């Protein structure tokens, strides 16, 4: 406020009267007093005006109440200043026929605007709540039981299975998918997001991959659970829809094929591609040569184009314009499309545009069916924010390594390439990036790696107690037999189950047993992170022994437990680059 306006209520900006209350976190309207207040406190109503020091705060006057006299101004305190041009205040005392003073125009405006602002703030808060509830109503959920997790953690790596079905719902979809399809798993991407959010891997699973679909407990509409029998040597896409299978069956099939546990799923049909691409204003794609596909009605010139709606769906569905016109080449086109969609959704053009954001929220929530573990909009927001932390240059798209099905003369399906795929699956399970990322905590990693550096004892000198801490039943005895009979570790004993369940196998030892620990780590195929320097325990003969506790990662006696530190070389692309489909 400038000097000329000091003390004038009509120069106060109404917005300045809203003050944040730190105790409640809400804004409150605080109006300026109509006149300056005296610095001398008034006596409390009902207490004697001339009460001395002996009068307690609770002393009450017994005589009939009378009007309080105004306090005598202190000579050091100036009296109220009269505004220029304002009439003098009448003397204190009884005022007969007193009329109610009119509020100034400035105060009327202030009170009116203040009330309006309060209404707007309440209305916005209420609207935000109602809109959130509205979005909650858009999301469809499926209870997949034990196939997934019950909730979402922002502190862990997570795996989400993204499923695109070929169910032809909605107008304009007659030209796509199988007629009358119940909604098979047509497009499948297992998205792994690393624990430290430095990288992510999107692993495409071909729909024509031959797999064994396991038995699947499926929730029915009446609340009961029906177990749908598994089938062997069938296409992966039949893990959904066929015989009433739900997305939980597809999640279980992914785990059976790859060994990678799936935490959650997100499923969408053809309409999702249309609505999402329209909501963000189109997705940029690139083709190496002009396309005029009579089957999908896709027409694109060579080079870059922006597609949305029906044209975007035609782009991801066509299989006759690229490569050998098969599903594997279409997967590459879909990966390119998803990378571009990710870039567009994370762009400033989208995030800074309220209209696009609202459209995107509506389209995404209406298009998706998810498991109950992430079925709330607030949880879906958390998932999106965690994924947003991953740089697009470190989001890798790749496909399960496959071979043509040797059982077929006319090649129509594929099988897992057992010489290449296990390394890919292990890298994902071990949270290893397929792109070069900055390694955090290098010093700590170097210290861990140093545990394997040094001398090794002879196998006969290793004294070890073996516990089962989460491995299959009988694993401790199996390991004992293998160590004694095959590796010559004769001073070993099996002591049953450990007190706690471990996800990974550990080897604890005292400093003077480090040479024994390193030798046993070599025999067991243990990584440096499995070694835990600390204290040993005394065995049944009262001698110090290192402690081997078999965790859930135990794969069998003699099978190496070393986790990969580097991902294998694969055919891949990243979400930050545009690759022209050819």
Coordinates of C-alpha atoms in Angstrom, one line a residue:
X1 CA 0.0 0.0 0.0
X2 CA 1.4 3.4 -1.0
X3 CA 1.7 6.4 1.3
X4 CA -1.3 8.2 -0.1
X5 CA -3.5 5.2 0.6
X6 CA -2.3 4.4 4.1
X7 CA -5.2 4.1 6.5
X8 CA -7.9 4.3 3.8
X9 CA -10.1 1.2 3.6
X10 CA -11.1 1.9 0.0
X11 CA -7.6 1.4 -1.2
X12 CA -7.3 -2.2 0.2
X13 CA -7.2 -5.0 -2.3
X14 CA -9.9 -7.5 -1.2
X15 CA -7.5 -10.3 -2.1
X16 CA -5.1 -9.1 0.5
X17 CA -7.7 -9.8 3.2
X18 CA -7.4 -13.6 2.6
X19 CA -4.7 -14.9 4.9
X20 CA -3.4 -18.5 5.2
X21 CA -4.0 -19.9 8.6
X22 CA -0.9 -22.1 9.4
X23 CA -2.9 -24.1 11.9
X24 CA -5.5 -25.3 9.5
X25 CA -3.8 -24.9 6.2
X26 CA -6.9 -23.0 4.8
X27 CA -7.4 -19.4 3.8
X28 CA -9.5 -17.1 6.1
X29 CA -11.0 -13.7 5.5
X30 CA -9.6 -11.2 7.9
X31 CA -11.1 -7.7 7.7
X32 CA -9.3 -4.5 8.8
X33 CA -10.9 -3.0 11.9
X34 CA -13.1 0.0 11.2
X35 CA -11.1 2.3 13.4
X36 CA -7.7 2.1 15.1
X37 CA -7.8 0.5 18.5
X38 CA -6.5 2.1 21.7
X39 CA -3.4 0.5 23.1
X40 CA -5.0 0.5 26.6
X41 CA -6.9 -2.7 27.3
X42 CA -10.6 -2.4 28.4
X43 CA -11.7 -3.9 31.7
X44 CA -13.5 -7.1 31.4
X45 CA -17.3 -6.9 31.4
X46 CA -18.7 -7.5 34.9
X47 CA -15.5 -6.6 36.8
X48 CA -15.1 -3.4 38.9
X49 CA -13.5 -0.7 36.9
X50 CA -11.4 0.4 39.9
X51 CA -10.5 -3.1 41.2
X52 CA -7.1 -3.0 42.9
X53 CA -4.4 -5.6 42.8
X54 CA -6.2 -7.7 45.4
X55 CA -9.2 -8.3 43.2
X56 CA -8.9 -11.7 41.6
X57 CA -9.7 -12.4 38.0
X58 CA -12.7 -14.3 39.1
X59 CA -14.2 -11.5 41.3
X60 CA -17.7 -10.5 40.3
X61 CA -19.6 -7.3 41.1
X62 CA -22.6 -8.0 43.4
X63 CA -24.4 -4.7 42.7
X64 CA -26.7 -4.0 39.9
X65 CA -24.8 -3.8 36.6
X66 CA -24.3 -0.4 35.1
X67 CA -22.8 0.8 31.8
X68 CA -19.0 0.8 31.8
X69 CA -17.2 4.0 31.6
X70 CA -14.8 4.4 28.8
X71 CA -11.2 3.9 29.8
X72 CA -9.2 7.0 30.5
X73 CA -6.6 7.5 27.8
X74 CA -3.0 7.3 28.9
X75 CA -1.2 10.6 28.3
X76 CA 1.4 8.5 26.4
X77 CA -1.1 6.9 24.1
X78 CA -2.6 9.1 21.4
X79 CA -6.3 9.1 21.0
X80 CA -8.0 7.8 17.9
X81 CA -7.2 9.8 14.8
X82 CA -10.2 11.2 12.9
X83 CA -10.1 10.6 9.2
X84 CA -9.9 13.8 7.1
X85 CA -13.4 15.1 6.4
X86 CA -15.2 12.7 8.8
X87 CA -17.5 14.2 11.5
X88 CA -16.3 14.2 15.0
X89 CA -17.4 11.3 17.2
X90 CA -20.1 12.2 19.8
X91 CA -19.2 12.1 23.4
X92 CA -19.5 8.7 25.1
X93 CA -22.6 8.0 27.1
X94 CA -26.2 7.0 26.5
X95 CA -27.3 7.8 23.0
X96 CA -31.0 8.1 22.5
X97 CA -32.4 7.6 19.0
X98 CA -29.1 6.4 17.7
X99 CA -29.2 5.2 14.1
X100 CA -27.2 2.3 12.7
X101 CA -24.2 3.7 10.9
X102 CA -24.1 2.9 7.2
X103 CA -21.3 0.7 5.9
X104 CA -19.0 2.4 3.6
X105 CA -19.0 1.5 -0.1
X106 CA -15.5 0.1 0.2
X107 CA -16.6 -2.2 3.1
X108 CA -19.7 -3.4 1.1
X109 CA -17.4 -4.2 -1.8
X110 CA -14.9 -5.9 0.5
X111 CA -17.6 -8.0 2.2
X112 CA -19.2 -8.9 -1.0
X113 CA -16.0 -9.9 -2.8
X114 CA -14.7 -11.7 0.3
X115 CA -17.9 -13.7 0.5
X116 CA -17.7 -14.5 -3.2
X117 CA -14.1 -15.6 -2.9
X118 CA -15.0 -17.9 0.0
X119 CA -17.8 -19.4 -2.1
X120 CA -15.4 -19.9 -5.1
X121 CA -12.8 -21.6 -2.9
X122 CA -15.4 -23.9 -1.3
X123 CA -16.9 -24.5 -4.8
X124 CA -13.5 -25.4 -6.3
X125 CA -12.7 -27.7 -3.4
X126 CA -16.1 -29.4 -3.7
X127 CA -15.8 -29.6 -7.4
X128 CA -12.3 -31.2 -7.1
X129 CA -13.7 -33.8 -4.7
X130 CA -16.7 -34.5 -6.9
X131 CA -14.6 -34.7 -10.0
X132 CA -12.3 -37.2 -8.3
X133 CA -15.3 -39.3 -7.4
X134 CA -16.5 -39.0 -10.9
X135 CA -13.2 -40.3 -12.2
X136 CA -13.4 -43.1 -9.7
X137 CA -16.7 -44.1 -11.3
X138 CA -15.1 -44.3 -14.7
X139 CA -12.5 -46.9 -13.8
X140 CA -13.5 -50.6 -14.1
X141 CA -11.8 -53.1 -11.8
X142 CA -11.3 -56.9 -11.7
X143 CA -10.4 -58.8 -8.6
X144 CA -7.5 -61.2 -9.7
X145 CA -7.0 -62.6 -6.2
X146 CA -3.6 -64.0 -5.5
X147 CA -2.4 -63.4 -9.1
X148 CA -1.4 -59.8 -8.1
X149 CA -0.6 -57.6 -5.2
X150 CA -3.2 -56.0 -3.0
X151 CA -1.7 -52.5 -3.1
X152 CA 1.0 -50.3 -4.7
X153 CA 4.3 -49.3 -3.1
X154 CA 6.3 -46.3 -4.2
X155 CA 9.5 -47.7 -2.7
X156 CA 9.8 -50.9 -4.7
X157 CA 10.3 -52.1 -8.3
X158 CA 7.0 -53.0 -9.9
X159 CA 5.7 -55.0 -12.8
X160 CA 2.5 -54.1 -14.7
X161 CA 1.1 -56.2 -17.5
X162 CA -0.5 -54.0 -20.1
X163 CA -3.1 -55.9 -22.2
X164 CA -4.8 -54.8 -25.3
X165 CA -7.8 -56.9 -26.2
X166 CA -9.3 -57.6 -29.6
X167 CA -12.8 -57.2 -28.3
X168 CA -14.7 -55.2 -30.9
X169 CA -16.8 -52.9 -28.8
X170 CA -17.9 -49.4 -29.9
X171 CA -18.8 -47.9 -33.2
X172 CA -16.3 -48.1 -36.1
X173 CA -14.5 -51.2 -34.8
X174 CA -16.1 -53.7 -37.2
X175 CA -13.0 -53.9 -39.4
X176 CA -10.7 -55.0 -36.6
X177 CA -10.2 -58.2 -34.5
X178 CA -11.9 -61.5 -34.7
X179 CA -15.7 -61.4 -35.3
X180 CA -17.5 -62.1 -32.0
X181 CA -14.2 -62.3 -30.0
X182 CA -14.7 -62.5 -26.2
X183 CA -11.6 -60.3 -25.9
X184 CA -8.3 -62.2 -26.2
X185 CA -4.9 -60.9 -25.1
X186 CA -4.0 -59.4 -28.5
X187 CA -1.3 -57.0 -27.4
X188 CA 0.8 -57.8 -24.3
X189 CA 3.6 -55.7 -22.7
X190 CA 5.2 -56.5 -19.3
X191 CA 6.4 -53.2 -18.0
X192 CA 9.1 -53.4 -15.4
X193 CA 10.0 -50.2 -13.5
X194 CA 13.2 -50.3 -11.5
X195 CA 13.4 -49.7 -7.8
X196 CA 15.5 -46.6 -8.1
X197 CA 13.3 -45.3 -11.1
X198 CA 16.4 -44.8 -13.3
X199 CA 15.1 -47.2 -16.0
X200 CA 12.2 -49.3 -17.2
X201 CA 11.8 -52.2 -19.5
X202 CA 8.8 -52.9 -21.7
X203 CA 8.8 -56.5 -22.7
X204 CA 6.4 -57.4 -25.5
X205 CA 5.0 -61.0 -25.5
X206 CA 3.8 -62.2 -28.9
X207 CA 0.1 -63.2 -29.0
X208 CA 1.1 -66.3 -31.1
X209 CA 3.6 -67.6 -28.6
X210 CA 2.9 -71.2 -27.8
X211 CA 2.6 -71.7 -24.0
X212 CA 1.0 -73.7 -21.3
X213 CA -1.8 -71.8 -19.6
X214 CA -2.0 -72.8 -15.9
X215 CA -5.1 -73.5 -13.9
X216 CA -6.7 -70.2 -13.0
X217 CA -8.9 -69.3 -10.0
X218 CA -11.4 -66.7 -11.3
X219 CA -13.8 -64.6 -9.4
X220 CA -17.4 -65.0 -10.5
X221 CA -20.2 -62.3 -10.5
X222 CA -21.9 -63.9 -7.5
X223 CA -18.7 -63.7 -5.4
X224 CA -17.7 -67.3 -5.7
X225 CA -14.4 -68.5 -7.2
X226 CA -14.2 -70.9 -10.2
X227 CA -11.0 -72.7 -11.1
X228 CA -10.7 -72.7 -14.9
X229 CA -8.5 -75.7 -16.0
X230 CA -5.3 -74.9 -17.8
X231 CA -4.5 -75.9 -21.3
X232 CA -1.2 -77.0 -22.9
X233 CA 0.5 -76.0 -26.2
X234 CA -1.9 -73.1 -27.0
X235 CA -1.5 -69.5 -28.2
X236 CA -0.7 -67.0 -25.5
X237 CA -3.7 -64.8 -26.4
X238 CA -6.1 -67.6 -25.2
X239 CA -5.0 -66.9 -21.6
X240 CA -7.6 -64.1 -21.6
X241 CA -11.3 -64.5 -22.6
X242 CA -11.1 -68.2 -23.5
X243 CA -13.4 -70.3 -21.3
X244 CA -14.1 -67.3 -19.2
X245 CA -10.5 -66.5 -18.2
X246 CA -9.9 -63.0 -16.7
X247 CA -6.7 -60.9 -16.7
X248 CA -5.5 -62.8 -13.6
X249 CA -5.1 -65.9 -15.9
X250 CA -2.9 -63.9 -18.2
X251 CA -0.8 -62.6 -15.3
X252 CA -0.4 -66.2 -14.1
X253 CA 0.6 -67.3 -17.6
X254 CA 3.3 -64.6 -17.9
X255 CA 4.8 -65.8 -14.6
X256 CA 4.7 -69.4 -15.8
X257 CA 6.5 -68.5 -19.0
X258 CA 9.0 -65.9 -17.7
X259 CA 9.4 -66.6 -14.0
X260 CA 8.7 -62.9 -13.4
X261 CA 5.9 -62.1 -10.9
X262 CA 3.3 -59.7 -12.2
X263 CA 2.1 -57.1 -9.6
X264 CA -0.8 -55.5 -11.5
X265 CA -2.5 -55.2 -14.9
X266 CA -4.0 -52.5 -17.1
X267 CA -6.3 -53.6 -19.9
X268 CA -7.8 -51.6 -22.7
X269 CA -9.7 -52.3 -25.9
X270 CA -9.7 -50.7 -29.4
X271 CA -11.5 -47.6 -28.2
X272 CA -8.7 -46.7 -25.8
X273 CA -6.3 -46.0 -28.7
X274 CA -8.8 -43.7 -30.2
X275 CA -9.7 -41.7 -27.1
X276 CA -6.2 -41.4 -25.7
X277 CA -4.7 -40.2 -28.9
X278 CA -7.5 -37.7 -29.4
X279 CA -7.2 -36.4 -25.9
X280 CA -3.5 -35.5 -26.3
X281 CA -4.1 -34.0 -29.8
X282 CA -2.5 -36.8 -31.8
X283 CA 0.7 -38.9 -31.7
X284 CA 3.7 -38.5 -34.0
X285 CA 4.6 -41.6 -36.0
X286 CA 7.0 -42.3 -38.9
X287 CA 6.9 -44.7 -41.8
X288 CA 9.8 -45.4 -44.2
X289 CA 7.5 -45.6 -47.2
X290 CA 4.0 -44.5 -48.1
X291 CA 1.3 -46.8 -46.8
X292 CA -2.1 -47.5 -48.4
X293 CA -3.5 -50.6 -46.6
X294 CA -6.8 -51.7 -47.9
X295 CA -7.3 -54.1 -44.9
X296 CA -6.9 -51.4 -42.1
X297 CA -7.7 -48.4 -44.3
X298 CA -4.4 -46.8 -43.2
X299 CA -3.1 -44.1 -45.6
X300 CA 0.1 -42.3 -44.7
X301 CA 2.8 -40.5 -46.7
X302 CA 6.4 -41.5 -46.3
X303 CA 8.1 -39.8 -43.4
X304 CA 6.5 -38.3 -40.2
X305 CA 2.8 -37.9 -39.6
X306 CA 0.5 -37.2 -36.7
X307 CA -2.3 -39.8 -36.1
X308 CA -5.2 -39.8 -33.7
X309 CA -8.6 -41.5 -33.3
X310 CA -9.5 -44.0 -36.1
X311 CA -6.2 -43.4 -37.9
X312 CA -4.2 -44.2 -34.8
X313 CA -6.0 -47.4 -34.3
X314 CA -5.4 -48.4 -37.9
X315 CA -1.7 -47.7 -37.4
X316 CA -1.3 -50.1 -34.4
X317 CA -3.5 -52.7 -35.9
X318 CA -2.2 -53.0 -39.4
X319 CA 0.0 -56.0 -40.2
X320 CA 0.2 -55.9 -44.0
X321 CA 2.3 -52.8 -44.5
X322 CA 5.5 -53.6 -42.5
X323 CA 8.2 -56.2 -42.6
X324 CA 7.0 -59.7 -43.4
X325 CA 3.4 -58.8 -42.5
X326 CA 3.5 -60.8 -39.3
X327 CA 2.8 -60.2 -35.7
X328 CA 6.5 -59.7 -34.7
X329 CA 6.8 -56.7 -37.1
X330 CA 3.6 -55.3 -35.9
X331 CA 4.9 -55.4 -32.3
X332 CA 7.8 -53.2 -33.4
X333 CA 5.3 -50.7 -34.8
X334 CA 3.3 -50.8 -31.6
X335 CA 6.4 -50.2 -29.5
X336 CA 7.3 -47.1 -31.7
X337 CA 3.7 -45.9 -31.2
X338 CA 3.8 -46.3 -27.4
X339 CA 7.1 -44.5 -27.1
X340 CA 5.7 -41.6 -29.0
X341 CA 2.5 -41.6 -26.9
X342 CA 4.7 -41.5 -23.7
X343 CA 6.6 -38.6 -25.0
X344 CA 3.4 -36.7 -25.9
X345 CA 1.8 -37.4 -22.5
X346 CA 4.9 -36.2 -20.7
X347 CA 5.4 -33.1 -22.8
X348 CA 4.9 -29.6 -21.6
X349 CA 2.3 -29.1 -24.3
X350 CA 0.1 -31.6 -22.5
X351 CA 1.0 -31.0 -18.9
X352 CA 0.5 -27.3 -19.1
X353 CA -2.8 -27.5 -20.9
X354 CA -5.8 -27.9 -18.5
X355 CA -8.1 -28.9 -21.3
X356 CA -5.9 -31.7 -22.5
X357 CA -5.3 -32.9 -18.9
X358 CA -9.0 -33.1 -18.2
X359 CA -9.6 -34.8 -21.5
X360 CA -6.7 -37.2 -20.8
X361 CA -8.0 -38.0 -17.3
X362 CA -11.5 -38.7 -18.7
X363 CA -10.2 -40.8 -21.6
X364 CA -7.7 -42.8 -19.5
X365 CA -10.1 -43.7 -16.7
X366 CA -12.9 -44.6 -19.1
X367 CA -10.6 -46.7 -21.3
X368 CA -8.9 -48.8 -18.6
X369 CA -9.8 -51.9 -16.6
X370 CA -7.3 -52.5 -13.8
X371 CA -6.9 -54.8 -10.8
X372 CA -8.4 -53.8 -7.5
X373 CA -4.9 -53.2 -6.1
X374 CA -4.6 -50.0 -8.2
X375 CA -8.3 -49.4 -8.7
X376 CA -8.4 -46.0 -7.1
X377 CA -7.7 -42.8 -9.1
X378 CA -5.3 -41.7 -6.4
X379 CA -3.3 -44.9 -6.8
X380 CA -3.3 -44.7 -10.6
X381 CA -1.9 -41.2 -10.1
X382 CA 0.9 -42.5 -7.9
X383 CA 1.7 -45.2 -10.6
X384 CA 1.8 -42.5 -13.3
X385 CA 4.0 -40.2 -11.2
X386 CA 6.5 -43.0 -10.5
X387 CA 6.7 -43.9 -14.1
X388 CA 7.2 -40.2 -15.0
X389 CA 10.4 -40.2 -12.9
X390 CA 12.0 -42.6 -15.4
X391 CA 13.9 -40.8 -18.2
X392 CA 12.4 -41.7 -21.6
X393 CA 15.9 -42.5 -22.9
X394 CA 16.1 -45.3 -20.3
X395 CA 12.7 -46.9 -21.2
X396 CA 13.6 -49.9 -23.3
X397 CA 11.3 -51.7 -25.6
X398 CA 12.2 -55.3 -26.5
X399 CA 10.4 -58.6 -27.2
X400 CA 10.7 -62.1 -25.8
X401 CA 13.3 -63.9 -27.9
X402 CA 11.4 -66.5 -29.9
X403 CA 11.9 -69.1 -32.7
X404 CA 9.5 -70.3 -35.3
X405 CA 7.5 -73.3 -34.0
X406 CA 9.4 -76.4 -35.1
X407 CA 6.2 -78.4 -35.0
X408 CA 4.6 -76.5 -37.9
X409 CA 5.2 -76.8 -41.6
X410 CA 3.4 -73.5 -42.3
X411 CA 4.9 -71.1 -39.8
X412 CA 2.1 -69.4 -37.9
X413 CA 3.2 -69.5 -34.2
X414 CA 6.5 -69.1 -32.3
X415 CA 8.1 -70.7 -29.2
X416 CA 10.4 -69.2 -26.6
X417 CA 14.1 -69.2 -27.6
X418 CA 15.5 -71.1 -24.6
X419 CA 19.1 -70.1 -25.5
X420 CA 18.4 -66.4 -25.2
X421 CA 15.2 -65.7 -23.3
X422 CA 16.2 -66.9 -19.8
X423 CA 19.0 -64.2 -19.7
X424 CA 16.4 -61.5 -20.6
X425 CA 14.0 -62.8 -17.9
X426 CA 16.7 -63.0 -15.3
X427 CA 17.8 -59.4 -16.0
X428 CA 14.3 -58.1 -15.5
X429 CA 13.9 -60.2 -12.3
X430 CA 17.2 -58.8 -11.0
X431 CA 16.2 -55.2 -11.7
X432 CA 19.0 -54.8 -14.3
X433 CA 18.7 -52.0 -16.9
X434 CA 18.9 -52.7 -20.6
X435 CA 20.3 -49.1 -21.1
X436 CA 23.4 -47.4 -19.6
X437 CA 22.3 -45.6 -16.5
X438 CA 24.2 -43.8 -13.8
X439 CA 25.0 -46.3 -11.1
X440 CA 24.1 -45.0 -7.7
X441 CA 26.1 -45.7 -4.5
X442 CA 29.2 -46.7 -6.4
X443 CA 31.3 -46.7 -3.2
X444 CA 28.9 -49.1 -1.5
X445 CA 28.8 -51.4 -4.5
X446 CA 32.6 -51.5 -4.6
X447 CA 32.8 -52.4 -1.0
X448 CA 30.3 -55.3 -1.6
X449 CA 32.2 -56.5 -4.6
X450 CA 35.4 -56.5 -2.5
X451 CA 34.0 -59.3 -0.3
X452 CA 34.8 -61.8 -3.0
X453 CA 38.4 -60.6 -3.3
X454 CA 41.0 -62.5 -1.3
X455 CA 42.2 -66.0 -0.5
X456 CA 40.1 -69.1 -0.5
X457 CA 40.2 -72.0 1.9
X458 CA 40.1 -75.6 0.9
X459 CA 36.7 -77.1 0.6
X460 CA 37.5 -79.5 3.4
X461 CA 38.2 -76.6 5.7
X462 CA 34.8 -75.1 5.4
X463 CA 32.6 -75.5 8.4
X464 CA 29.0 -74.5 7.6
X465 CA 25.5 -74.8 9.1
X466 CA 22.7 -74.8 6.6
X467 CA 19.2 -73.5 7.2
X468 CA 16.1 -73.3 5.0
X469 CA 14.8 -69.7 4.9
X470 CA 12.2 -69.9 2.2
X471 CA 13.4 -72.4 -0.3
X472 CA 11.3 -75.4 -1.2
X473 CA 11.0 -78.1 1.4
X474 CA 14.0 -80.4 1.6
X475 CA 16.4 -77.9 0.0
X476 CA 18.7 -77.7 3.1
X477 CA 19.1 -81.5 3.1
X478 CA 19.6 -81.6 -0.7
X479 CA 22.3 -78.9 -0.4
X480 CA 24.0 -80.8 2.5
X481 CA 24.2 -84.0 0.5
X482 CA 25.6 -82.1 -2.6
X483 CA 28.2 -80.3 -0.6
X484 CA 29.4 -83.4 1.2
X485 CA 29.2 -85.9 -1.6
X486 CA 30.1 -83.8 -4.6
X487 CA 32.2 -80.8 -3.4
X488 CA 34.0 -82.3 -0.4
X489 CA 32.6 -79.9 2.2
X490 CA 32.5 -82.5 5.0
X491 CA 32.3 -80.2 8.0
X492 CA 28.7 -79.3 7.2
X493 CA 25.4 -79.8 8.9
X494 CA 21.7 -79.2 8.2
X495 CA 19.8 -77.5 11.0
X496 CA 16.2 -77.2 9.6
X497 CA 14.2 -74.1 9.1
X498 CA 15.5 -70.6 9.8
X499 CA 13.6 -68.2 12.1
X500 CA 12.7 -65.8 9.2
X501 CA 11.8 -66.2 5.5
X502 CA 14.3 -64.6 3.1
X503 CA 13.8 -63.6 -0.5
X504 CA 17.5 -64.2 -1.2
X505 CA 20.1 -66.7 0.0
X506 CA 22.6 -65.3 2.5
X507 CA 26.0 -66.4 3.9
X508 CA 27.0 -65.0 7.3
X509 CA 30.5 -65.2 8.6
X510 CA 33.0 -63.7 11.0
X511 CA 36.1 -61.8 9.7
X512 CA 38.4 -64.7 10.4
X513 CA 36.2 -67.0 8.2
X514 CA 36.2 -64.8 5.1
X515 CA 38.4 -67.3 3.2
X516 CA 35.8 -70.1 3.9
X517 CA 32.9 -67.8 2.9
X518 CA 34.6 -66.9 -0.4
X519 CA 35.2 -70.6 -1.3
X520 CA 31.6 -71.6 -0.4
X521 CA 30.3 -68.6 -2.5
X522 CA 32.3 -69.9 -5.4
X523 CA 30.8 -73.4 -5.0
X524 CA 27.2 -72.1 -4.5
X525 CA 27.4 -69.5 -7.2
X526 CA 26.6 -66.7 -4.7
X527 CA 27.1 -63.0 -5.6
X528 CA 29.0 -60.6 -3.4
X529 CA 25.7 -59.2 -2.1
X530 CA 24.8 -62.6 -0.6
X531 CA 27.9 -62.4 1.8
X532 CA 27.1 -60.8 5.1
X533 CA 30.1 -60.1 7.3
X534 CA 29.3 -60.3 11.0
X535 CA 29.3 -63.1 13.5
X536 CA 29.5 -66.8 13.1
X537 CA 27.7 -69.4 15.3
X538 CA 28.9 -72.4 17.0
X539 CA 28.0 -75.8 15.6
X540 CA 27.0 -78.9 17.5
X541 CA 30.6 -79.6 18.4
X542 CA 31.0 -76.0 19.8
X543 CA 33.2 -74.9 16.9
X544 CA 32.6 -71.7 14.9
X545 CA 30.7 -72.2 11.7
X546 CA 29.5 -69.9 8.9
X547 CA 25.8 -69.8 8.3
X548 CA 24.2 -70.5 5.0
X549 CA 20.5 -69.6 4.8
X550 CA 18.7 -70.7 1.6
X551 CA 16.1 -68.1 0.4
X552 CA 13.3 -68.1 -2.1
X553 CA 15.8 -67.6 -4.9
X554 CA 17.3 -71.0 -4.3
X555 CA 17.1 -73.0 -7.6
X556 CA 18.5 -76.3 -6.5
X557 CA 21.8 -77.8 -5.3
X558 CA 24.6 -76.9 -7.6
X559 CA 22.6 -74.3 -9.5
X560 CA 24.3 -70.9 -9.5
X561 CA 22.6 -68.1 -7.6
X562 CA 24.7 -65.3 -9.1
X563 CA 22.4 -62.5 -10.2
X564 CA 23.2 -60.8 -13.5
X565 CA 24.9 -57.3 -13.2
X566 CA 24.6 -56.6 -17.0
X567 CA 21.6 -57.2 -19.3
X568 CA 22.2 -59.3 -22.4
X569 CA 22.3 -57.8 -25.9
X570 CA 18.8 -57.7 -27.4
X571 CA 17.0 -56.2 -30.3
X572 CA 15.6 -53.0 -28.7
X573 CA 14.5 -49.4 -29.0
X574 CA 14.1 -46.6 -26.5
X575 CA 11.1 -44.3 -25.8
X576 CA 13.1 -41.1 -26.5
X577 CA 13.8 -41.9 -30.2
X578 CA 11.6 -42.1 -33.2
X579 CA 12.2 -45.1 -35.5
X580 CA 10.5 -45.2 -38.9
X581 CA 8.5 -48.3 -39.4
X582 CA 9.5 -50.2 -42.6

